[in-house]
Amino acid sequence: MAPAGPPEEAAEESPLVRVFLVKRENLLLFLAARTRSMAAAEDLVQDLYLKAAAVEVDVQSPAAMLYRMAANLLIDHVRSAQRGARRGAEWRQETRTAVGGEDVVDEPAADEVVIGKQRLRQLAEAVAALPPQMGRAFRLHKLEGLSQAQTAEAMGVSVKMIEQHIQAAIRNLSQRLRS
């Protein structure tokens, strides 16, 4: 008695797999009509092949068995999609705020995010282009949050000088960002 070949060869020998290979297109159309998605039907047909290859008993009506297996896979697919939709709806309810039945999104729109990033980059470039003392005074006071007195102490100048640097920096930045 010769040893059996790899599992794939043994599976192809089974009557169920032979009928599957003959009826594959019909099974695909059967599933596509019910899922309304050729991609989902392809996935289900592939799952069906794996299940058919795993069946080791002789089947009296392989075609009927394949369609029953396909219908069961379809039911599992629909139930899984429903569970996913339910999880998505629950998550949306937990994480979103609704007003009058409409979702209120806390995040800004994507185009606003892009515009904001561009403006931030422009601001950073404009601050970097300020004269050294003016830029340092602006960064310490406006960006790092030091008071004018703390900024003056850190830079070794008077508070009045810091006020002048900050006012000049704001004018400079405003003009630069408007153009």
Short mmCIF file of N, CA and C in Angstrom, two decimals:
data_model
loop_
_atom_site.label_atom_id
_atom_site.label_comp_id
_atom_site.label_asym_id
_atom_site.label_seq_id
_atom_site.Cartn_x
_atom_site.Cartn_y
_atom_site.Cartn_z
N MET A 1 0.85 -1.17 0.00
CA MET A 1 0.00 0.00 0.00
C MET A 1 0.90 1.23 0.00
N ALA A 2 0.66 2.15 -0.95
CA ALA A 2 1.48 3.35 -1.10
C ALA A 2 1.04 4.39 -0.10
N PRO A 3 2.01 5.14 0.46
CA PRO A 3 1.61 6.20 1.40
C PRO A 3 0.81 7.27 0.69
N ALA A 4 -0.09 7.83 1.43
CA ALA A 4 -0.93 8.91 0.88
C ALA A 4 -0.05 10.13 0.65
N GLY A 5 -0.38 10.90 -0.38
CA GLY A 5 0.37 12.11 -0.71
C GLY A 5 0.05 13.23 0.27
N PRO A 6 0.47 14.45 -0.06
CA PRO A 6 0.16 15.60 0.80
C PRO A 6 -1.34 15.76 0.97
N PRO A 7 -1.78 16.43 2.03
CA PRO A 7 -3.21 16.58 2.29
C PRO A 7 -3.96 17.21 1.11
N GLU A 8 -3.29 18.12 0.37
CA GLU A 8 -3.97 18.77 -0.75
C GLU A 8 -4.35 17.74 -1.82
N GLU A 9 -3.44 16.81 -2.07
CA GLU A 9 -3.72 15.79 -3.08
C GLU A 9 -4.84 14.87 -2.61
N ALA A 10 -4.82 14.51 -1.33
CA ALA A 10 -5.87 13.65 -0.80
C ALA A 10 -7.22 14.36 -0.86
N ALA A 11 -7.22 15.66 -0.61
CA ALA A 11 -8.48 16.40 -0.63
C ALA A 11 -9.02 16.48 -2.04
N GLU A 12 -8.14 16.65 -3.02
CA GLU A 12 -8.61 16.74 -4.40
C GLU A 12 -9.19 15.42 -4.88
N GLU A 13 -8.82 14.32 -4.22
CA GLU A 13 -9.34 13.01 -4.59
C GLU A 13 -10.77 12.82 -4.09
N SER A 14 -11.19 13.57 -3.09
CA SER A 14 -12.51 13.34 -2.53
C SER A 14 -13.59 13.78 -3.51
N PRO A 15 -14.70 13.05 -3.51
CA PRO A 15 -15.81 13.40 -4.41
C PRO A 15 -16.36 14.81 -4.14
N LEU A 16 -16.33 15.23 -2.88
CA LEU A 16 -16.85 16.55 -2.53
C LEU A 16 -16.01 17.65 -3.17
N VAL A 17 -14.70 17.51 -3.14
CA VAL A 17 -13.81 18.51 -3.75
C VAL A 17 -13.95 18.48 -5.26
N ARG A 18 -14.08 17.27 -5.85
CA ARG A 18 -14.26 17.19 -7.31
C ARG A 18 -15.53 17.90 -7.74
N VAL A 19 -16.61 17.71 -7.00
CA VAL A 19 -17.87 18.39 -7.33
C VAL A 19 -17.71 19.90 -7.08
N PHE A 20 -17.01 20.27 -6.03
CA PHE A 20 -16.77 21.69 -5.77
C PHE A 20 -16.08 22.33 -6.97
N LEU A 21 -15.03 21.69 -7.48
CA LEU A 21 -14.29 22.25 -8.61
C LEU A 21 -15.16 22.41 -9.85
N VAL A 22 -16.07 21.49 -10.04
CA VAL A 22 -17.00 21.58 -11.18
C VAL A 22 -18.02 22.68 -10.95
N LYS A 23 -18.51 22.81 -9.75
CA LYS A 23 -19.60 23.75 -9.44
C LYS A 23 -19.11 25.09 -8.88
N ARG A 24 -17.82 25.33 -8.85
CA ARG A 24 -17.27 26.52 -8.22
C ARG A 24 -17.92 27.81 -8.73
N GLU A 25 -18.03 27.97 -10.04
CA GLU A 25 -18.62 29.19 -10.60
C GLU A 25 -20.08 29.35 -10.18
N ASN A 26 -20.83 28.25 -10.18
CA ASN A 26 -22.23 28.33 -9.75
C ASN A 26 -22.33 28.70 -8.27
N LEU A 27 -21.45 28.12 -7.46
CA LEU A 27 -21.44 28.46 -6.04
C LEU A 27 -21.08 29.93 -5.83
N LEU A 28 -20.11 30.40 -6.62
CA LEU A 28 -19.71 31.80 -6.53
C LEU A 28 -20.90 32.71 -6.87
N LEU A 29 -21.60 32.41 -7.94
CA LEU A 29 -22.76 33.22 -8.32
C LEU A 29 -23.88 33.13 -7.28
N PHE A 30 -24.06 31.93 -6.73
CA PHE A 30 -25.05 31.72 -5.67
C PHE A 30 -24.77 32.66 -4.50
N LEU A 31 -23.50 32.70 -4.07
CA LEU A 31 -23.13 33.53 -2.92
C LEU A 31 -23.10 35.01 -3.29
N ALA A 32 -22.65 35.36 -4.48
CA ALA A 32 -22.59 36.76 -4.91
C ALA A 32 -24.00 37.36 -4.98
N ALA A 33 -24.96 36.57 -5.43
CA ALA A 33 -26.34 37.07 -5.52
C ALA A 33 -26.90 37.38 -4.14
N ARG A 34 -26.46 36.63 -3.15
CA ARG A 34 -26.99 36.83 -1.81
C ARG A 34 -26.21 37.87 -1.00
N THR A 35 -24.91 37.99 -1.25
CA THR A 35 -24.11 38.97 -0.51
C THR A 35 -24.08 40.32 -1.23
N ARG A 36 -24.40 40.32 -2.50
CA ARG A 36 -24.32 41.51 -3.35
C ARG A 36 -22.90 42.07 -3.39
N SER A 37 -21.93 41.15 -3.26
CA SER A 37 -20.53 41.55 -3.29
C SER A 37 -19.72 40.38 -3.85
N MET A 38 -19.06 40.62 -4.97
CA MET A 38 -18.25 39.56 -5.57
C MET A 38 -17.05 39.25 -4.68
N ALA A 39 -16.49 40.26 -4.04
CA ALA A 39 -15.34 40.03 -3.17
C ALA A 39 -15.73 39.15 -1.98
N ALA A 40 -16.87 39.44 -1.37
CA ALA A 40 -17.33 38.63 -0.24
C ALA A 40 -17.64 37.21 -0.70
N ALA A 41 -18.24 37.09 -1.88
CA ALA A 41 -18.54 35.77 -2.42
C ALA A 41 -17.26 34.98 -2.68
N GLU A 42 -16.23 35.63 -3.20
CA GLU A 42 -14.94 34.96 -3.43
C GLU A 42 -14.37 34.45 -2.11
N ASP A 43 -14.44 35.27 -1.08
CA ASP A 43 -13.95 34.85 0.24
C ASP A 43 -14.73 33.65 0.76
N LEU A 44 -16.03 33.70 0.60
CA LEU A 44 -16.87 32.60 1.08
C LEU A 44 -16.61 31.32 0.29
N VAL A 45 -16.39 31.43 -1.02
CA VAL A 45 -16.10 30.25 -1.84
C VAL A 45 -14.76 29.64 -1.42
N GLN A 46 -13.81 30.49 -1.09
CA GLN A 46 -12.52 29.98 -0.62
C GLN A 46 -12.71 29.25 0.71
N ASP A 47 -13.48 29.84 1.61
CA ASP A 47 -13.77 29.17 2.89
C ASP A 47 -14.49 27.84 2.64
N LEU A 48 -15.40 27.85 1.67
CA LEU A 48 -16.14 26.64 1.33
C LEU A 48 -15.20 25.55 0.84
N TYR A 49 -14.23 25.91 0.02
CA TYR A 49 -13.26 24.92 -0.47
C TYR A 49 -12.50 24.30 0.70
N LEU A 50 -12.05 25.15 1.64
CA LEU A 50 -11.31 24.63 2.79
C LEU A 50 -12.16 23.68 3.62
N LYS A 51 -13.42 24.03 3.79
CA LYS A 51 -14.32 23.15 4.55
C LYS A 51 -14.59 21.86 3.80
N ALA A 52 -14.78 21.96 2.48
CA ALA A 52 -15.03 20.76 1.68
C ALA A 52 -13.81 19.84 1.69
N ALA A 53 -12.62 20.42 1.64
CA ALA A 53 -11.40 19.62 1.65
C ALA A 53 -11.21 18.92 3.00
N ALA A 54 -11.77 19.48 4.05
CA ALA A 54 -11.63 18.90 5.39
C ALA A 54 -12.62 17.77 5.65
N VAL A 55 -13.66 17.64 4.83
CA VAL A 55 -14.66 16.60 5.02
C VAL A 55 -14.05 15.26 4.61
N GLU A 56 -14.06 14.30 5.55
CA GLU A 56 -13.42 13.01 5.28
C GLU A 56 -14.41 11.88 5.05
N VAL A 57 -15.67 12.13 5.24
CA VAL A 57 -16.66 11.06 5.06
C VAL A 57 -17.21 11.11 3.65
N ASP A 58 -17.69 9.95 3.18
CA ASP A 58 -18.33 9.91 1.87
C ASP A 58 -19.69 10.57 1.96
N VAL A 59 -19.99 11.37 0.95
CA VAL A 59 -21.25 12.11 0.92
C VAL A 59 -22.07 11.56 -0.23
N GLN A 60 -23.35 11.27 0.03
CA GLN A 60 -24.20 10.70 -1.01
C GLN A 60 -24.58 11.72 -2.07
N SER A 61 -24.80 12.98 -1.65
CA SER A 61 -25.19 14.02 -2.59
C SER A 61 -24.25 15.22 -2.41
N PRO A 62 -23.07 15.16 -3.06
CA PRO A 62 -22.06 16.20 -2.83
C PRO A 62 -22.53 17.61 -3.23
N ALA A 63 -23.29 17.73 -4.31
CA ALA A 63 -23.75 19.05 -4.74
C ALA A 63 -24.68 19.66 -3.70
N ALA A 64 -25.61 18.88 -3.20
CA ALA A 64 -26.54 19.37 -2.17
C ALA A 64 -25.77 19.74 -0.91
N MET A 65 -24.79 18.92 -0.58
CA MET A 65 -23.98 19.20 0.61
C MET A 65 -23.22 20.52 0.44
N LEU A 66 -22.66 20.76 -0.74
CA LEU A 66 -21.93 21.99 -0.99
C LEU A 66 -22.83 23.21 -0.88
N TYR A 67 -24.02 23.13 -1.43
CA TYR A 67 -24.94 24.28 -1.33
C TYR A 67 -25.40 24.50 0.11
N ARG A 68 -25.57 23.42 0.87
CA ARG A 68 -25.95 23.56 2.27
C ARG A 68 -24.80 24.21 3.04
N MET A 69 -23.56 23.78 2.77
CA MET A 69 -22.39 24.37 3.42
C MET A 69 -22.25 25.86 3.03
N ALA A 70 -22.51 26.17 1.75
CA ALA A 70 -22.44 27.56 1.30
C ALA A 70 -23.49 28.41 2.01
N ALA A 71 -24.69 27.87 2.14
CA ALA A 71 -25.76 28.60 2.83
C ALA A 71 -25.39 28.84 4.30
N ASN A 72 -24.79 27.83 4.94
CA ASN A 72 -24.37 27.99 6.34
C ASN A 72 -23.26 29.04 6.46
N LEU A 73 -22.31 29.03 5.53
CA LEU A 73 -21.26 30.05 5.53
C LEU A 73 -21.86 31.44 5.34
N LEU A 74 -22.87 31.53 4.48
CA LEU A 74 -23.54 32.79 4.25
C LEU A 74 -24.22 33.30 5.51
N ILE A 75 -24.88 32.40 6.22
CA ILE A 75 -25.53 32.77 7.48
C ILE A 75 -24.50 33.26 8.48
N ASP A 76 -23.36 32.55 8.58
CA ASP A 76 -22.28 32.99 9.49
C ASP A 76 -21.76 34.37 9.08
N HIS A 77 -21.62 34.59 7.78
CA HIS A 77 -21.14 35.87 7.26
C HIS A 77 -22.10 37.01 7.63
N VAL A 78 -23.38 36.79 7.45
CA VAL A 78 -24.39 37.81 7.76
C VAL A 78 -24.41 38.09 9.26
N ARG A 79 -24.35 37.05 10.06
CA ARG A 79 -24.35 37.24 11.52
C ARG A 79 -23.11 38.02 11.95
N SER A 80 -21.97 37.70 11.37
CA SER A 80 -20.74 38.40 11.70
C SER A 80 -20.84 39.88 11.31
N ALA A 81 -21.39 40.16 10.14
CA ALA A 81 -21.56 41.55 9.69
C ALA A 81 -22.51 42.30 10.62
N GLN A 82 -23.58 41.62 11.05
CA GLN A 82 -24.52 42.26 11.97
C GLN A 82 -23.87 42.55 13.31
N ARG A 83 -23.07 41.60 13.82
CA ARG A 83 -22.36 41.84 15.08
C ARG A 83 -21.40 43.02 14.93
N GLY A 84 -20.70 43.09 13.81
CA GLY A 84 -19.78 44.20 13.56
C GLY A 84 -20.51 45.53 13.50
N ALA A 85 -21.65 45.55 12.82
CA ALA A 85 -22.43 46.79 12.73
C ALA A 85 -22.95 47.20 14.11
N ARG A 86 -23.38 46.21 14.88
CA ARG A 86 -23.88 46.50 16.23
C ARG A 86 -22.75 47.06 17.11
N ARG A 87 -21.56 46.44 17.02
CA ARG A 87 -20.41 46.94 17.79
C ARG A 87 -20.06 48.36 17.35
N GLY A 88 -20.10 48.61 16.04
CA GLY A 88 -19.81 49.94 15.53
C GLY A 88 -20.81 50.97 16.02
N ALA A 89 -22.08 50.60 16.04
CA ALA A 89 -23.12 51.52 16.50
C ALA A 89 -22.96 51.80 18.00
N GLU A 90 -22.65 50.75 18.76
CA GLU A 90 -22.46 50.94 20.20
C GLU A 90 -21.26 51.84 20.46
N TRP A 91 -20.17 51.62 19.73
CA TRP A 91 -18.98 52.45 19.90
C TRP A 91 -19.28 53.90 19.54
N ARG A 92 -20.01 54.09 18.44
CA ARG A 92 -20.36 55.44 18.01
C ARG A 92 -21.22 56.14 19.06
N GLN A 93 -22.16 55.39 19.65
CA GLN A 93 -23.00 55.98 20.70
C GLN A 93 -22.18 56.37 21.91
N GLU A 94 -21.18 55.55 22.25
CA GLU A 94 -20.37 55.83 23.44
C GLU A 94 -19.38 56.97 23.21
N THR A 95 -18.93 57.15 21.97
CA THR A 95 -17.86 58.12 21.73
C THR A 95 -18.32 59.39 21.05
N ARG A 96 -19.53 59.44 20.58
CA ARG A 96 -20.01 60.64 19.87
C ARG A 96 -21.09 61.32 20.67
N THR A 97 -21.25 62.59 20.38
CA THR A 97 -22.32 63.37 20.97
C THR A 97 -23.36 63.59 19.88
N ALA A 98 -24.62 63.41 20.22
CA ALA A 98 -25.69 63.59 19.24
C ALA A 98 -26.59 64.74 19.70
N VAL A 99 -26.98 65.56 18.74
CA VAL A 99 -27.93 66.64 18.98
C VAL A 99 -29.05 66.49 17.96
N GLY A 100 -30.24 66.27 18.43
CA GLY A 100 -31.38 66.11 17.54
C GLY A 100 -31.23 64.91 16.60
N GLY A 101 -30.58 63.83 17.09
CA GLY A 101 -30.41 62.64 16.26
C GLY A 101 -29.23 62.71 15.31
N GLU A 102 -28.57 63.85 15.22
CA GLU A 102 -27.41 64.02 14.34
C GLU A 102 -26.13 63.90 15.17
N ASP A 103 -25.15 63.17 14.63
CA ASP A 103 -23.86 63.09 15.31
C ASP A 103 -23.17 64.44 15.26
N VAL A 104 -22.63 64.84 16.39
CA VAL A 104 -21.84 66.06 16.46
C VAL A 104 -20.39 65.60 16.60
N VAL A 105 -19.59 65.96 15.65
CA VAL A 105 -18.20 65.53 15.63
C VAL A 105 -17.34 66.52 16.41
N ASP A 106 -16.55 66.00 17.33
CA ASP A 106 -15.67 66.85 18.13
C ASP A 106 -14.42 67.25 17.36
N GLU A 107 -14.03 66.44 16.38
CA GLU A 107 -12.82 66.72 15.64
C GLU A 107 -13.12 67.70 14.51
N PRO A 108 -12.13 68.52 14.15
CA PRO A 108 -12.33 69.42 13.01
C PRO A 108 -12.32 68.60 11.70
N ALA A 109 -12.86 69.20 10.66
CA ALA A 109 -12.88 68.53 9.36
C ALA A 109 -11.44 68.36 8.86
N ALA A 110 -11.23 67.39 8.00
CA ALA A 110 -9.88 67.08 7.50
C ALA A 110 -9.24 68.29 6.82
N ASP A 111 -10.01 69.03 6.03
CA ASP A 111 -9.42 70.18 5.35
C ASP A 111 -9.02 71.27 6.34
N GLU A 112 -9.77 71.40 7.43
CA GLU A 112 -9.40 72.37 8.46
C GLU A 112 -8.10 71.95 9.16
N VAL A 113 -7.91 70.66 9.35
CA VAL A 113 -6.68 70.16 9.96
C VAL A 113 -5.49 70.48 9.07
N VAL A 114 -5.63 70.25 7.77
CA VAL A 114 -4.54 70.53 6.82
C VAL A 114 -4.22 72.03 6.82
N ILE A 115 -5.25 72.86 6.77
CA ILE A 115 -5.04 74.31 6.78
C ILE A 115 -4.37 74.73 8.09
N GLY A 116 -4.81 74.16 9.20
CA GLY A 116 -4.22 74.48 10.49
C GLY A 116 -2.74 74.11 10.54
N LYS A 117 -2.40 72.95 9.98
CA LYS A 117 -0.99 72.53 9.96
C LYS A 117 -0.15 73.47 9.10
N GLN A 118 -0.74 73.91 7.97
CA GLN A 118 -0.02 74.85 7.11
C GLN A 118 0.20 76.17 7.83
N ARG A 119 -0.82 76.66 8.51
CA ARG A 119 -0.70 77.93 9.25
C ARG A 119 0.33 77.80 10.38
N LEU A 120 0.33 76.66 11.05
CA LEU A 120 1.30 76.45 12.12
C LEU A 120 2.73 76.44 11.57
N ARG A 121 2.92 75.78 10.44
CA ARG A 121 4.23 75.76 9.81
C ARG A 121 4.66 77.17 9.42
N GLN A 122 3.71 77.95 8.85
CA GLN A 122 4.02 79.34 8.48
C GLN A 122 4.38 80.16 9.71
N LEU A 123 3.64 79.95 10.80
CA LEU A 123 3.93 80.68 12.04
C LEU A 123 5.32 80.32 12.56
N ALA A 124 5.65 79.02 12.56
CA ALA A 124 6.96 78.59 13.05
C ALA A 124 8.08 79.20 12.20
N GLU A 125 7.87 79.25 10.88
CA GLU A 125 8.87 79.86 10.00
C GLU A 125 8.99 81.36 10.27
N ALA A 126 7.85 82.01 10.50
CA ALA A 126 7.86 83.45 10.77
C ALA A 126 8.56 83.75 12.10
N VAL A 127 8.31 82.94 13.12
CA VAL A 127 8.96 83.14 14.42
C VAL A 127 10.46 82.91 14.27
N ALA A 128 10.85 81.92 13.50
CA ALA A 128 12.28 81.64 13.30
C ALA A 128 12.97 82.78 12.56
N ALA A 129 12.22 83.54 11.75
CA ALA A 129 12.81 84.63 10.97
C ALA A 129 12.89 85.94 11.76
N LEU A 130 12.33 86.00 12.97
CA LEU A 130 12.39 87.23 13.78
C LEU A 130 13.85 87.51 14.17
N PRO A 131 14.18 88.77 14.38
CA PRO A 131 15.51 89.09 14.89
C PRO A 131 15.76 88.33 16.20
N PRO A 132 17.01 87.98 16.52
CA PRO A 132 17.30 87.10 17.66
C PRO A 132 16.68 87.52 19.00
N GLN A 133 16.87 88.75 19.44
CA GLN A 133 16.35 89.18 20.73
C GLN A 133 14.82 89.20 20.73
N MET A 134 14.25 89.68 19.64
CA MET A 134 12.79 89.76 19.52
C MET A 134 12.20 88.34 19.53
N GLY A 135 12.82 87.44 18.76
CA GLY A 135 12.35 86.06 18.68
C GLY A 135 12.45 85.35 20.03
N ARG A 136 13.55 85.56 20.73
CA ARG A 136 13.72 84.92 22.04
C ARG A 136 12.67 85.44 23.02
N ALA A 137 12.45 86.75 23.05
CA ALA A 137 11.44 87.33 23.95
C ALA A 137 10.06 86.77 23.63
N PHE A 138 9.72 86.68 22.35
CA PHE A 138 8.41 86.15 21.93
C PHE A 138 8.28 84.69 22.35
N ARG A 139 9.30 83.88 22.07
CA ARG A 139 9.23 82.45 22.40
C ARG A 139 9.10 82.23 23.91
N LEU A 140 9.92 82.94 24.69
CA LEU A 140 9.85 82.76 26.14
C LEU A 140 8.50 83.17 26.72
N HIS A 141 7.98 84.30 26.25
CA HIS A 141 6.73 84.81 26.83
C HIS A 141 5.50 84.10 26.26
N LYS A 142 5.39 84.05 24.93
CA LYS A 142 4.15 83.54 24.31
C LYS A 142 4.13 82.01 24.16
N LEU A 143 5.28 81.42 23.87
CA LEU A 143 5.27 79.98 23.62
C LEU A 143 5.61 79.15 24.85
N GLU A 144 6.52 79.65 25.68
CA GLU A 144 6.90 78.89 26.88
C GLU A 144 6.11 79.33 28.10
N GLY A 145 5.37 80.44 28.00
CA GLY A 145 4.47 80.84 29.06
C GLY A 145 5.09 81.60 30.22
N LEU A 146 6.30 82.10 30.05
CA LEU A 146 6.90 82.91 31.12
C LEU A 146 6.22 84.28 31.17
N SER A 147 6.16 84.85 32.35
CA SER A 147 5.62 86.21 32.47
C SER A 147 6.63 87.17 31.86
N GLN A 148 6.20 88.42 31.65
CA GLN A 148 7.12 89.41 31.10
C GLN A 148 8.29 89.65 32.06
N ALA A 149 8.02 89.65 33.35
CA ALA A 149 9.09 89.86 34.33
C ALA A 149 10.08 88.70 34.30
N GLN A 150 9.57 87.45 34.21
CA GLN A 150 10.45 86.29 34.15
C GLN A 150 11.27 86.30 32.86
N THR A 151 10.64 86.72 31.75
CA THR A 151 11.34 86.80 30.48
C THR A 151 12.44 87.85 30.56
N ALA A 152 12.11 89.00 31.14
CA ALA A 152 13.11 90.07 31.28
C ALA A 152 14.29 89.58 32.11
N GLU A 153 14.01 88.87 33.20
CA GLU A 153 15.08 88.37 34.05
C GLU A 153 15.94 87.35 33.30
N ALA A 154 15.28 86.45 32.56
CA ALA A 154 16.01 85.42 31.81
C ALA A 154 16.90 86.04 30.73
N MET A 155 16.44 87.14 30.14
CA MET A 155 17.20 87.77 29.05
C MET A 155 18.13 88.87 29.56
N GLY A 156 18.00 89.27 30.83
CA GLY A 156 18.85 90.31 31.39
C GLY A 156 18.54 91.71 30.87
N VAL A 157 17.25 91.96 30.59
CA VAL A 157 16.82 93.29 30.13
C VAL A 157 15.64 93.74 30.96
N SER A 158 15.17 94.96 30.71
CA SER A 158 14.04 95.49 31.49
C SER A 158 12.72 94.92 30.96
N VAL A 159 11.71 95.01 31.83
CA VAL A 159 10.36 94.57 31.44
C VAL A 159 9.86 95.43 30.29
N LYS A 160 10.17 96.71 30.31
CA LYS A 160 9.75 97.62 29.23
C LYS A 160 10.33 97.14 27.89
N MET A 161 11.59 96.71 27.88
CA MET A 161 12.22 96.22 26.65
C MET A 161 11.51 94.95 26.16
N ILE A 162 11.12 94.07 27.09
CA ILE A 162 10.39 92.85 26.73
C ILE A 162 9.05 93.22 26.10
N GLU A 163 8.33 94.18 26.70
CA GLU A 163 7.06 94.62 26.13
C GLU A 163 7.26 95.10 24.70
N GLN A 164 8.30 95.89 24.47
CA GLN A 164 8.58 96.41 23.12
C GLN A 164 8.92 95.28 22.16
N HIS A 165 9.74 94.32 22.60
CA HIS A 165 10.10 93.17 21.74
C HIS A 165 8.85 92.36 21.36
N ILE A 166 8.00 92.12 22.34
CA ILE A 166 6.80 91.30 22.09
C ILE A 166 5.84 92.03 21.15
N GLN A 167 5.61 93.34 21.38
CA GLN A 167 4.73 94.11 20.49
C GLN A 167 5.29 94.13 19.07
N ALA A 168 6.59 94.33 18.94
CA ALA A 168 7.21 94.35 17.61
C ALA A 168 7.11 92.98 16.96
N ALA A 169 7.29 91.92 17.74
CA ALA A 169 7.20 90.56 17.20
C ALA A 169 5.78 90.27 16.70
N ILE A 170 4.78 90.68 17.46
CA ILE A 170 3.38 90.44 17.06
C ILE A 170 3.06 91.21 15.79
N ARG A 171 3.51 92.46 15.68
CA ARG A 171 3.30 93.24 14.45
C ARG A 171 3.96 92.55 13.27
N ASN A 172 5.22 92.16 13.47
CA ASN A 172 5.99 91.50 12.41
C ASN A 172 5.30 90.21 11.96
N LEU A 173 4.89 89.39 12.92
CA LEU A 173 4.23 88.11 12.59
C LEU A 173 2.89 88.34 11.90
N SER A 174 2.13 89.31 12.37
CA SER A 174 0.82 89.61 11.75
C SER A 174 0.99 90.01 10.30
N GLN A 175 1.94 90.89 10.03
CA GLN A 175 2.18 91.33 8.66
C GLN A 175 2.64 90.16 7.79
N ARG A 176 3.53 89.37 8.33
CA ARG A 176 4.06 88.25 7.56
C ARG A 176 2.99 87.20 7.27
N LEU A 177 2.13 86.92 8.23
CA LEU A 177 1.12 85.88 8.03
C LEU A 177 -0.05 86.37 7.16
N ARG A 178 -0.27 87.67 7.09
CA ARG A 178 -1.33 88.19 6.22
C ARG A 178 -0.95 88.10 4.75
N SER A 179 0.35 88.21 4.48
CA SER A 179 0.79 88.20 3.07
C SER A 179 0.96 86.81 2.52
#
